[in-house]
């Protein structure tokens, strides 16, 4: 079974954690013949070469000046040509990269290759006719070749043995894959970053309270309820705004005069409806299905898609999309050069519980006690990535940039330092209560109520 695993080196020099999971999953498949594929500058070659020591047959580095500045559409174009040349049975991608953070390349690749797509896969096994899978929603099924599969961060990459040999890294240029230069790199990228600025919009004003006031603060938060995200309305509006599904409606109203909601359908049927309806812009929610469907429709329409927007703006002609970048530290203002511009907007995943308790590394010794408290106040449980990476809590509970987004009435952060990566997933919460023994912990900058105490004396 020939598997191409698409990998990207993160800014920290490590393999993107979702790609690591994709590679480790491929390595666990009996008889898999793995080729690693990366589109990046030539200096990435040693990184790819060292990854081959784990068991890949070889690696291909897609490297040409023409590829520079590519957005997800242009990236998937170049990758798809390289994959066509490699003729694999399956293509594995990480669900998203943790720097670009769009999750668009896998679904877009599937369209460009004409392969079926399965997203958010947690585990895979080889079968007589291909592979069987279980996804993040605990659905499962069989997939036969060819197919594109995107993987969740459910596996850790093993360490290579120093004795294992490196395999060759072949370099493909734009010419080698017969790429049309006008569709590559910046030239082929419909989305343009207009400017970036510091993101301090998530900060709250924290009132410090004593531990015995915790229940009072929870009651106050429940009275206030869920935060209504009220993005600023533009003075001029776009005439014909479309939403796929109803979740982005509140965002659509800020920039659209007439809003049409269409039901999600197959990528082909949705693309056809959009082609015929000529909307000024199309919005999607950020649920799992929309995040898989939107990039496929964008690839079919050859238009730009901006992921995880937190605000929209228009002058009546152009749609401007705002999204967090660089792990949420900055906000980028983006415009799309093609029609219609499309965006997924950051809506919280469905969460029934009004209260969620986020458990951080500082609370790792108190999980049982916190769970009991959660039961008592009918709260759900969430986790930081450090808790998940250290195997204290399962990945499904991870909240943040590389986890899910929650918007309860009350979020209680227990033993959480308040890294921007975690804050990205809780900022839509109504009231944030932080419990931390360190009075200088950053979490207090993002909390409405703060309790500086040891967890053992609070919950
Ligand atoms: C690209 C990237 C993506 C990431 N994505 C995510 C993500 O999606 N979600 C996420 O959560 N993180 C993410 N991270 C990791 C993030 O940067 C932080 O490392 C992580 O959130 C820290 O987890 P923590 O707060 O549980 O642990 P720590 O940072 O170790 O904080 C523990 C806190 O507990 C407090 N504490 C200790 N003991 C006690 C006690 N007895 N009582 C009270 N308080 C106590 C400490 O003062 C400290 O503030 C990402 C990182 C990167 C680089």
Coordinates of C-alpha atoms and ligand atoms in Angstrom, one line a residue, residues 12 98 327 359-364 366 383-387 398-403 415-419 421-422 435-438 441 453-456, ligand 1:
X12 CA 9.8 25.7 16.2
X98 CA -0.5 24.7 14.1
X327 CA -0.8 31.3 17.5
X359 CA -8.3 21.5 34.1
X360 CA -4.7 22.6 33.7
X361 CA -1.3 21.1 34.6
X362 CA -1.4 22.8 38.0
X363 CA -4.5 20.8 38.8
X364 CA -3.2 17.4 37.6
X366 CA -6.7 17.0 41.7
X383 CA -8.4 20.3 29.4
X384 CA -5.2 22.2 28.3
X385 CA -2.9 20.7 25.7
X386 CA -0.3 20.1 28.4
X387 CA -2.8 17.9 30.2
X398 CA -8.6 19.8 24.7
X399 CA -9.7 23.4 24.3
X400 CA -7.7 26.0 22.4
X401 CA -6.0 26.8 19.2
X402 CA -5.3 23.1 18.4
X403 CA -8.4 21.8 20.2
X415 CA -4.5 25.4 37.4
X416 CA -4.2 26.9 33.9
X417 CA -1.4 29.4 33.1
X418 CA -3.4 31.2 30.4
X419 CA -1.3 30.7 27.3
X421 CA -3.1 29.1 22.6
X422 CA -5.6 28.1 25.3
X435 CA -8.1 29.7 40.1
X436 CA -4.3 29.8 40.2
X437 CA -1.7 29.9 43.1
X438 CA 0.5 32.3 41.1
X441 CA -0.3 34.0 36.1
X453 CA -5.1 30.1 46.0
X454 CA -4.0 26.5 46.0
X455 CA -6.5 24.3 44.2
X456 CA -6.7 22.0 47.2
Ligands
LIG1 C1 1.4 25.8 18.3 C2 0.9 25.5 19.7 C3 -0.5 25.2 19.8 C4 -1.0 25.0 21.1 N1 -2.3 24.7 21.3 C5 -2.8 24.6 22.5 C6 -4.2 24.4 22.7 O1 -5.0 24.2 21.8 N2 -4.7 24.4 24.0 C7 -3.9 24.5 25.1 O2 -4.4 24.5 26.2 N3 -2.6 24.7 24.9 C8 -2.0 24.8 23.7 N4 -0.7 24.9 23.5 C9 0.2 24.9 24.7 C10 0.2 26.2 25.4 O3 1.1 27.1 24.9 C11 0.5 25.9 26.9 O4 1.8 25.3 27.0 C12 -0.5 25.1 27.7 O5 -1.8 25.7 27.5 C13 -0.1 25.2 29.2 O6 -1.0 24.3 29.9 P1 -1.3 24.6 31.4 O7 -1.8 25.9 31.6 O8 -2.2 23.4 31.8 O9 0.1 24.3 32.1 P2 1.2 25.3 32.7 O10 1.5 26.3 31.7 O11 2.2 24.4 33.3 O12 0.4 26.0 33.9 C14 0.0 25.4 35.1 C15 -0.5 26.5 36.0 O13 -1.0 25.9 37.2 C16 -0.7 26.8 38.3 N5 -0.6 25.9 39.5 C17 0.4 25.0 39.8 N6 0.0 24.4 40.9 C18 -1.1 24.9 41.4 C19 -1.9 24.7 42.5 N7 -1.6 23.7 43.4 N8 -3.0 25.4 42.7 C20 -3.4 26.4 41.8 N9 -2.6 26.6 40.6 C21 -1.5 25.9 40.5 C22 0.7 27.4 37.9 O14 0.8 28.6 38.6 C23 0.5 27.6 36.4 O15 0.0 28.9 36.1 C24 -0.1 25.1 22.2 C25 1.2 25.4 22.1 C26 1.7 25.6 20.8 C27 3.2 26.0 20.6

